[in-house]
């Protein structure tokens, strides 16, 4: 939907999905990095929970893109030049790209490790035989992309805080829950 100057906030579904996904992504990152600190017998359960929540991120991302397109987008506060808009679009594009790439490489890691996805009532076994070397390489790519995602999210948050508290242009109103 086209930008409109009458709208000052994103729609409630977009705001809800923004904060929910931020929480899920930070939790997935923390759990992903701490898998080895769990006792060995509990690790498959932790990795399964990580995979289920990670897949939920992918599904919510699709809903978010649909909600973003279907509802009005608030304009930026006045005084923001084309360079800022371009930088913001590039940053947001990178965030979307990484939010797709990290879970997809996670799925590949999970499948090539020969794991079975346990959804409680439904078990989905990997169609591939376990390949430890390949799974390990995919896991390393998954980790690098996850670090990049978190660095981009932190950068995005710092820019928003700079606008809000140093420039004082009220940019965070756009994504503030009511
Ligand atoms: C935004 C979503 C995700 C984030 C931020 C994330 C983050 C991470 C991180 C930081 C690690 C640790 C990597 C390392 O240190 O080697 C990890 C491991 C892993 N992730 Fe994800 N992940 C996400 C989604 C997924 C999804 C969707 C799946 C599978 C369906 C998945 C499967 C795995 C697997 C199998 C491991 C290896 C665990 C192990 O064997 O130690 N991840 N993830």
Coordinates of N, CA and C and ligand atoms in Angstrom, one line a residue:
X1 N 0.8 -1.2 0.0 CA 0.0 0.0 0.0 C 0.9 1.3 0.0
X2 N 0.4 2.3 -0.7 CA 1.2 3.5 -0.8 C 1.4 4.2 0.6
X3 N 2.5 5.0 0.7 CA 2.8 5.7 1.9 C 1.7 6.8 2.0
X4 N 1.3 7.1 3.2 CA 0.3 8.2 3.4 C 0.8 9.1 4.5
X5 N 0.6 10.4 4.4 CA 1.0 11.3 5.4 C 0.0 11.3 6.6
X6 N -1.2 10.8 6.3 CA -2.2 10.8 7.5 C -1.8 9.7 8.5
X7 N -1.1 8.6 8.1 CA -0.9 7.6 9.0 C 0.4 7.9 9.8
X8 N 0.4 7.8 11.1 CA 1.6 8.1 11.9 C 2.2 6.9 12.4
X9 N 1.5 5.8 12.4 CA 2.0 4.5 13.0 C 1.8 3.4 12.0
X10 N 2.6 2.3 12.1 CA 2.3 1.1 11.4 C 1.0 0.5 12.0
X11 N 0.4 -0.4 11.2 CA -0.8 -1.0 11.7 C -0.5 -2.0 12.9
X12 N -1.5 -2.2 13.8 CA -1.3 -3.1 14.9 C -0.7 -4.5 14.6
X13 N -1.1 -5.2 13.5 CA -0.5 -6.5 13.3 C 1.0 -6.3 12.9
X14 N 1.4 -5.2 12.2 CA 2.8 -5.0 11.8 C 3.6 -4.7 13.1
X15 N 3.0 -3.9 14.0 CA 3.8 -3.6 15.3 C 3.9 -4.8 16.1
X16 N 2.8 -5.6 16.2 CA 2.9 -6.9 17.0 C 4.0 -7.8 16.5
X17 N 3.9 -8.0 15.2 CA 4.9 -8.9 14.6 C 6.3 -8.4 14.7
X18 N 6.5 -7.1 14.6 CA 7.9 -6.5 14.7 C 8.5 -6.9 16.1
X19 N 7.7 -6.7 17.2 CA 8.3 -6.9 18.5 C 8.3 -8.4 18.9
X20 N 7.3 -9.1 18.4 CA 7.3 -10.6 18.7 C 8.5 -11.2 18.0
X21 N 8.8 -10.9 16.8 CA 9.9 -11.5 16.0 C 11.2 -11.0 16.6
X22 N 11.3 -9.8 17.0 CA 12.6 -9.4 17.7 C 12.9 -10.2 18.9
X23 N 11.9 -10.5 19.7 CA 12.0 -11.3 20.9 C 12.4 -12.7 20.5
X24 N 11.7 -13.3 19.5 CA 12.0 -14.7 19.1 C 13.4 -14.8 18.5
X25 N 13.9 -13.8 17.7 CA 15.2 -13.8 17.1 C 16.3 -13.8 18.1
X26 N 16.1 -12.9 19.1 CA 17.2 -12.8 20.2 C 17.2 -14.1 21.0
X27 N 16.0 -14.7 21.3 CA 15.9 -15.9 22.0 C 16.6 -17.1 21.3
X28 N 16.3 -17.1 19.9 CA 16.9 -18.2 19.1 C 18.4 -18.1 19.1
X29 N 18.9 -16.8 19.0 CA 20.3 -16.6 19.0 C 21.0 -17.1 20.3
X30 N 20.4 -16.7 21.4 CA 20.9 -17.1 22.7 C 20.9 -18.6 22.9
X31 N 19.8 -19.2 22.5 CA 19.7 -20.7 22.7 C 20.6 -21.4 21.7
X32 N 20.7 -20.9 20.5 CA 21.6 -21.5 19.5 C 23.0 -21.5 20.0
X33 N 23.5 -20.4 20.6 CA 24.8 -20.3 21.0 C 25.1 -21.1 22.3
X34 N 24.0 -21.5 23.0 CA 24.3 -22.2 24.3 C 23.9 -23.6 24.3
X35 N 23.6 -24.2 23.0 CA 23.3 -25.6 22.9 C 24.3 -26.5 23.7
X36 N 25.6 -26.2 23.4 CA 26.6 -27.1 24.0 C 26.7 -27.0 25.5
X37 N 26.1 -26.0 26.1 CA 26.1 -25.9 27.6 C 25.0 -26.8 28.3
X38 N 24.1 -27.3 27.5 CA 23.1 -28.2 28.0 C 23.6 -29.6 28.1
X39 N 23.1 -30.4 29.0 CA 23.5 -31.8 29.2 C 23.3 -32.5 27.9
X40 N 24.2 -33.5 27.5 CA 24.1 -34.1 26.2 C 22.7 -34.7 25.9
X41 N 22.1 -35.4 26.9 CA 20.8 -36.1 26.5 C 19.7 -35.1 26.2
X42 N 19.8 -33.8 26.8 CA 18.7 -32.8 26.5 C 18.9 -32.0 25.2
X43 N 20.2 -32.1 24.6 CA 20.5 -31.3 23.5 C 19.5 -31.5 22.3
X44 N 19.1 -32.8 21.9 CA 18.2 -32.9 20.8 C 16.9 -32.2 21.0
X45 N 16.4 -32.2 22.3 CA 15.2 -31.5 22.6 C 15.3 -30.0 22.4
X46 N 16.5 -29.5 22.9 CA 16.7 -28.0 22.8 C 16.8 -27.6 21.3
X47 N 17.6 -28.5 20.5 CA 17.7 -28.2 19.1 C 16.4 -28.3 18.4
X48 N 15.5 -29.2 18.8 CA 14.2 -29.3 18.2 C 13.4 -28.1 18.5
X49 N 13.4 -27.6 19.8 CA 12.7 -26.4 20.1 C 13.2 -25.2 19.3
X50 N 14.5 -25.1 19.2 CA 15.1 -24.1 18.4 C 14.6 -24.1 17.0
X51 N 14.5 -25.3 16.4 CA 14.1 -25.5 15.0 C 12.6 -25.1 14.9
X52 N 11.7 -25.5 15.8 CA 10.3 -25.2 15.8 C 10.1 -23.7 15.8
X53 N 10.8 -23.0 16.8 CA 10.6 -21.5 16.9 C 11.2 -20.8 15.7
X54 N 12.3 -21.4 15.2 CA 12.9 -20.8 14.0 C 12.0 -20.9 12.8
X55 N 11.3 -22.0 12.7 CA 10.3 -22.2 11.6 C 9.2 -21.2 11.7
X56 N 8.8 -21.0 13.0 CA 7.7 -20.0 13.3 C 8.1 -18.6 12.8
X57 N 9.4 -18.3 13.0 CA 9.9 -17.0 12.5 C 9.7 -16.8 11.0
X58 N 10.0 -17.9 10.3 CA 9.8 -17.9 8.9 C 8.4 -17.7 8.5
X59 N 7.4 -18.4 9.2 CA 6.0 -18.2 8.9 C 5.5 -16.8 9.2
X60 N 6.0 -16.3 10.4 CA 5.6 -15.0 10.8 C 6.1 -13.9 9.9
X61 N 7.3 -14.2 9.3 CA 7.9 -13.3 8.3 C 7.0 -13.1 7.1
X62 N 6.4 -14.2 6.6 CA 5.5 -14.2 5.5 C 4.3 -13.3 5.8
X63 N 3.7 -13.6 7.0 CA 2.6 -12.9 7.5 C 2.9 -11.4 7.6
X64 N 4.1 -11.1 8.1 CA 4.5 -9.7 8.3 C 4.6 -9.0 6.9
X65 N 5.2 -9.7 5.9 CA 5.3 -9.0 4.6 C 3.9 -8.8 4.0
X66 N 3.0 -9.7 4.2 CA 1.7 -9.6 3.7 C 1.0 -8.4 4.4
X67 N 1.1 -8.3 5.8 CA 0.5 -7.3 6.6 C 1.1 -5.9 6.2
X68 N 2.4 -5.9 6.0 CA 3.1 -4.6 5.6 C 2.6 -4.1 4.3
X69 N 2.4 -5.0 3.3 CA 1.9 -4.6 2.0 C 0.5 -4.2 2.0
X70 N -0.3 -4.9 2.9 CA -1.8 -4.7 2.9 C -2.2 -3.5 3.7
X71 N -1.4 -2.9 4.6 CA -1.8 -1.8 5.4 C -0.9 -0.6 5.1
X72 N -1.4 0.6 5.6 CA -0.7 1.8 5.3 C 0.7 1.9 6.0
X73 N 1.6 2.5 5.3 CA 3.0 2.7 5.9 C 3.1 4.2 6.3
X74 N 3.4 4.5 7.5 CA 3.6 5.9 7.9 C 4.8 6.5 7.3
X75 N 4.7 7.8 7.0 CA 5.8 8.5 6.4 C 6.8 8.8 7.4
X76 N 8.1 9.0 7.0 CA 9.1 9.4 8.0 C 8.8 10.8 8.5
X77 N 9.3 11.1 9.7 CA 9.2 12.5 10.1 C 9.8 13.5 9.1
X78 N 9.2 14.7 9.0 CA 9.7 15.7 8.1 C 11.2 16.0 8.2
X79 N 11.8 16.4 7.2 CA 13.2 16.8 7.3 C 14.2 15.6 7.0
X80 N 13.7 14.4 6.7 CA 14.6 13.3 6.4 C 14.8 13.3 4.9
X81 N 16.0 13.5 4.5 CA 16.4 13.6 3.1 C 16.4 12.2 2.4
X82 N 16.6 12.3 1.1 CA 16.6 11.0 0.3 C 17.7 10.1 0.7
X83 N 18.9 10.6 1.2 CA 20.0 9.7 1.6 C 19.6 8.9 2.8
X84 N 18.9 9.5 3.7 CA 18.4 8.8 4.9 C 17.4 7.7 4.5
X85 N 16.5 8.1 3.6 CA 15.5 7.1 3.1 C 16.1 5.9 2.4
X86 N 17.2 6.2 1.6 CA 17.9 5.2 0.9 C 18.6 4.2 1.9
X87 N 19.3 4.8 2.9 CA 20.0 4.0 3.9 C 19.0 3.2 4.7
X88 N 17.9 3.8 5.0 CA 16.9 3.0 5.8 C 16.3 1.8 4.9
X89 N 16.1 2.1 3.7 CA 15.5 1.0 2.8 C 16.6 -0.1 2.7
X90 N 17.9 0.3 2.5 CA 18.9 -0.7 2.4 C 19.0 -1.5 3.7
X91 N 19.0 -0.9 4.8 CA 19.1 -1.6 6.1 C 18.0 -2.5 6.3
X92 N 16.7 -2.0 6.0 CA 15.6 -2.9 6.2 C 15.6 -4.1 5.2
X93 N 16.1 -3.8 4.0 CA 16.2 -4.9 3.0 C 17.1 -6.0 3.5
X94 N 18.3 -5.5 4.1 CA 19.2 -6.5 4.6 C 18.6 -7.3 5.7
X95 N 17.8 -6.6 6.6 CA 17.2 -7.3 7.7 C 16.2 -8.4 7.2
X96 N 15.4 -8.1 6.2 CA 14.5 -9.1 5.6 C 15.2 -10.2 5.0
X97 N 16.3 -9.9 4.3 CA 17.1 -10.9 3.6 C 17.7 -11.9 4.6
X98 N 18.2 -11.4 5.7 CA 18.8 -12.2 6.7 C 17.8 -13.0 7.5
X99 N 16.6 -12.4 7.7 CA 15.5 -13.1 8.4 C 15.0 -14.3 7.6
X100 N 15.3 -14.3 6.3 CA 14.9 -15.4 5.4 C 16.1 -16.4 5.4
X101 N 17.3 -15.9 5.2 CA 18.5 -16.7 5.0 C 18.8 -17.5 6.2
X102 N 18.8 -16.9 7.4 CA 19.2 -17.6 8.6 C 18.3 -18.9 8.9
X103 N 17.0 -18.7 8.9 CA 16.2 -19.9 9.1 C 16.3 -21.0 8.0
X104 N 16.5 -20.5 6.7 CA 16.6 -21.5 5.6 C 17.9 -22.3 5.8
X105 N 19.0 -21.6 6.1 CA 20.2 -22.4 6.3 C 20.1 -23.3 7.6
X106 N 19.3 -22.8 8.6 CA 19.1 -23.6 9.7 C 18.3 -24.9 9.4
X107 N 17.3 -24.8 8.5 CA 16.6 -26.0 8.0 C 17.5 -26.9 7.3
X108 N 18.4 -26.4 6.5 CA 19.4 -27.3 5.8 C 20.3 -28.0 6.8
X109 N 20.7 -27.2 7.8 CA 21.6 -27.8 8.8 C 20.9 -29.0 9.5
X110 N 19.7 -28.7 9.9 CA 18.8 -29.7 10.6 C 18.6 -30.9 9.8
X111 N 18.3 -30.7 8.5 CA 18.0 -31.9 7.6 C 19.3 -32.7 7.3
X112 N 20.4 -32.0 7.1 CA 21.6 -32.7 6.7 C 22.3 -33.4 7.9
X113 N 21.8 -33.0 9.2 CA 22.3 -33.7 10.4 C 21.4 -34.9 10.6
X114 N 20.4 -35.1 9.7 CA 19.5 -36.3 9.7 C 18.6 -36.3 10.9
X115 N 18.2 -35.1 11.4 CA 17.3 -35.0 12.5 C 15.9 -35.2 12.1
X116 N 15.0 -35.5 13.1 CA 13.6 -35.6 12.9 C 12.9 -34.4 13.6
X117 N 12.1 -33.7 12.9 CA 11.4 -32.6 13.5 C 10.2 -33.1 14.3
X118 N 10.2 -32.8 15.6 CA 9.2 -33.3 16.5 C 8.2 -32.2 16.8
X119 N 6.9 -32.3 16.2 CA 5.9 -31.3 16.5 C 4.9 -31.8 17.5
X120 N 5.2 -32.8 18.3 CA 4.3 -33.3 19.2 C 3.5 -34.4 18.6
X121 N 2.4 -34.0 17.9 CA 1.5 -35.0 17.3 C 2.1 -35.5 15.9
X122 N 3.0 -34.8 15.4 CA 3.5 -35.1 14.1 C 5.1 -35.1 14.1
X123 N 5.6 -36.2 13.6 CA 7.1 -36.3 13.5 C 7.5 -36.3 12.0
X124 N 8.4 -35.4 11.7 CA 8.8 -35.3 10.3 C 10.3 -35.6 10.2
X125 N 10.6 -36.9 9.8 CA 12.0 -37.3 9.7 C 12.7 -36.6 8.5
X126 N 14.0 -36.4 8.6 CA 14.8 -35.8 7.5 C 14.8 -36.9 6.4
X127 N 14.6 -36.4 5.1 CA 14.7 -37.4 4.0 C 16.1 -37.7 3.7
X128 N 17.1 -37.1 4.4 CA 18.5 -37.3 4.1 C 19.1 -38.1 5.2
X129 N 20.1 -39.0 4.8 CA 20.9 -39.7 5.8 C 21.8 -38.6 6.4
X130 N 22.2 -38.8 7.7 CA 23.0 -37.8 8.4 C 24.4 -37.7 7.7
X131 N 24.8 -36.5 7.5 CA 26.1 -36.2 6.9 C 26.8 -35.2 7.8
X132 N 27.6 -35.7 8.7 CA 28.2 -34.9 9.8 C 29.0 -33.7 9.2
X133 N 29.8 -34.0 8.2 CA 30.7 -32.9 7.7 C 29.9 -31.8 7.0
X134 N 28.9 -32.2 6.2 CA 28.1 -31.2 5.5 C 27.3 -30.4 6.5
X135 N 26.7 -31.2 7.5 CA 25.9 -30.5 8.6 C 26.8 -29.5 9.3
X136 N 28.0 -29.9 9.6 CA 28.9 -29.0 10.3 C 29.2 -27.7 9.5
X137 N 29.4 -27.9 8.2 CA 29.7 -26.7 7.3 C 28.5 -25.8 7.3
X138 N 27.3 -26.4 7.1 CA 26.1 -25.6 7.1 C 25.9 -24.9 8.4
X139 N 26.2 -25.6 9.5 CA 26.0 -24.9 10.8 C 26.9 -23.7 11.0
X140 N 28.1 -23.8 10.4 CA 29.0 -22.6 10.4 C 28.5 -21.4 9.6
X141 N 27.9 -21.8 8.5 CA 27.3 -20.7 7.7 C 26.1 -20.1 8.4
X142 N 25.3 -21.0 9.0 CA 24.1 -20.6 9.8 C 24.6 -19.6 10.9
X143 N 25.7 -20.0 11.6 CA 26.2 -19.2 12.7 C 26.7 -17.8 12.2
X144 N 27.4 -17.8 11.1 CA 27.9 -16.5 10.5 C 26.7 -15.6 10.2
X145 N 25.7 -16.2 9.5 CA 24.6 -15.4 9.1 C 23.8 -14.9 10.3
X146 N 23.7 -15.7 11.4 CA 23.0 -15.3 12.6 C 23.7 -14.2 13.3
X147 N 25.1 -14.2 13.3 CA 25.8 -13.1 13.9 C 25.6 -11.8 13.1
X148 N 25.5 -12.0 11.8 CA 25.3 -10.8 10.9 C 23.9 -10.3 11.2
X149 N 22.9 -11.2 11.3 CA 21.5 -10.7 11.6 C 21.5 -10.0 12.9
X150 N 22.1 -10.5 13.9 CA 22.0 -9.8 15.2 C 22.8 -8.5 15.2
X151 N 23.9 -8.4 14.5 CA 24.6 -7.1 14.3 C 23.8 -6.1 13.6
X152 N 23.0 -6.6 12.6 CA 22.2 -5.7 11.8 C 21.0 -5.2 12.7
X153 N 20.4 -6.1 13.4 CA 19.3 -5.7 14.3 C 19.8 -4.7 15.4
X154 N 21.0 -4.9 15.9 CA 21.5 -4.0 16.9 C 21.8 -2.6 16.3
X155 N 22.4 -2.6 15.1 CA 22.6 -1.4 14.3 C 21.3 -0.6 14.1
X156 N 20.3 -1.4 13.7 CA 18.9 -0.8 13.4 C 18.4 -0.2 14.6
X157 N 18.5 -0.9 15.8 CA 18.0 -0.3 17.1 C 18.8 0.9 17.5
X158 N 20.1 0.9 17.3 CA 20.9 2.1 17.6 C 20.5 3.3 16.8
X159 N 20.3 3.1 15.5 CA 19.9 4.2 14.6 C 18.5 4.8 15.1
X160 N 17.6 3.8 15.4 CA 16.3 4.3 15.9 C 16.4 5.1 17.2
X161 N 17.3 4.6 18.1 CA 17.5 5.3 19.4 C 18.1 6.7 19.2
X162 N 19.1 6.8 18.2 CA 19.7 8.0 17.9 C 18.7 9.0 17.4
X163 N 17.8 8.6 16.5 CA 16.8 9.5 16.0 C 15.8 9.9 17.1
X164 N 15.5 9.0 18.0 CA 14.5 9.3 19.0 C 15.0 10.2 20.0
X165 N 16.3 9.9 20.5 CA 16.7 10.7 21.7 C 17.8 11.7 21.4
X166 N 18.5 11.7 20.3 CA 19.5 12.7 20.0 C 18.8 13.7 19.0
X167 N 18.3 13.2 17.9 CA 17.6 14.1 16.9 C 16.2 14.6 17.4
X168 N 15.6 13.7 18.3 CA 14.3 14.1 18.8 C 13.2 14.2 17.8
X169 N 13.3 13.3 16.7 CA 12.3 13.5 15.7 C 11.1 12.5 15.8
X170 N 11.1 11.8 17.0 CA 9.9 11.0 17.3 C 9.7 9.8 16.4
X171 N 10.8 9.3 15.8 CA 10.7 8.2 14.8 C 10.1 6.9 15.4
X172 N 10.4 6.7 16.7 CA 9.9 5.4 17.3 C 8.4 5.3 17.5
X173 N 7.7 6.5 17.4 CA 6.3 6.5 17.4 C 5.7 5.6 16.4
X174 N 6.4 5.5 15.2 CA 5.9 4.6 14.1 C 5.7 3.2 14.5
X175 N 6.6 2.7 15.4 CA 6.6 1.3 15.8 C 6.2 1.1 17.2
X176 N 5.7 2.1 17.9 CA 5.4 2.0 19.4 C 4.1 1.4 19.6
X177 N 4.0 0.3 20.4 CA 2.7 -0.3 20.7 C 1.9 0.8 21.4
X178 N 0.6 0.8 21.2 CA -0.3 1.8 21.8 C 0.0 2.1 23.2
Ligands
LIG1 C1 16.1 -16.3 13.0 C2 16.1 -17.6 13.2 C3 17.4 -18.3 13.8 C4 18.4 -17.8 14.5 C5 18.7 -16.4 14.9 C6 19.3 -19.0 14.8 C7 20.5 -18.9 15.5 C8 21.4 -19.9 15.7 C9 22.7 -19.8 16.3 C10 23.3 -18.6 16.8 C11 23.2 -21.1 16.4 C12 24.6 -21.5 16.9 C13 25.5 -21.8 15.8 C14 26.9 -22.1 16.2 O1 27.4 -21.5 17.2 O2 27.5 -23.0 15.6 C15 22.2 -22.0 15.8 C16 22.4 -23.4 15.7 C17 21.5 -24.2 15.0 N1 20.3 -23.9 14.5 FE1 19.6 -22.0 14.4 N2 18.7 -20.1 14.3 C18 17.6 -19.8 13.6 C19 16.7 -20.6 13.0 C20 16.9 -22.0 12.8 C21 15.9 -22.9 12.1 C22 14.6 -22.5 11.4 C23 16.5 -24.2 12.2 C24 15.9 -25.5 11.7 C25 14.7 -25.7 11.3 C26 17.7 -24.1 13.0 C27 18.5 -25.1 13.2 C28 19.8 -25.0 13.9 C29 20.6 -26.2 14.2 C30 20.4 -27.6 13.7 C31 21.7 -25.7 14.9 C32 22.9 -26.5 15.4 C33 22.7 -26.9 16.8 C34 23.9 -27.8 17.2 O3 23.9 -28.9 16.7 O4 24.7 -27.4 18.1 N3 17.9 -22.7 13.3 N4 21.2 -21.3 15.4

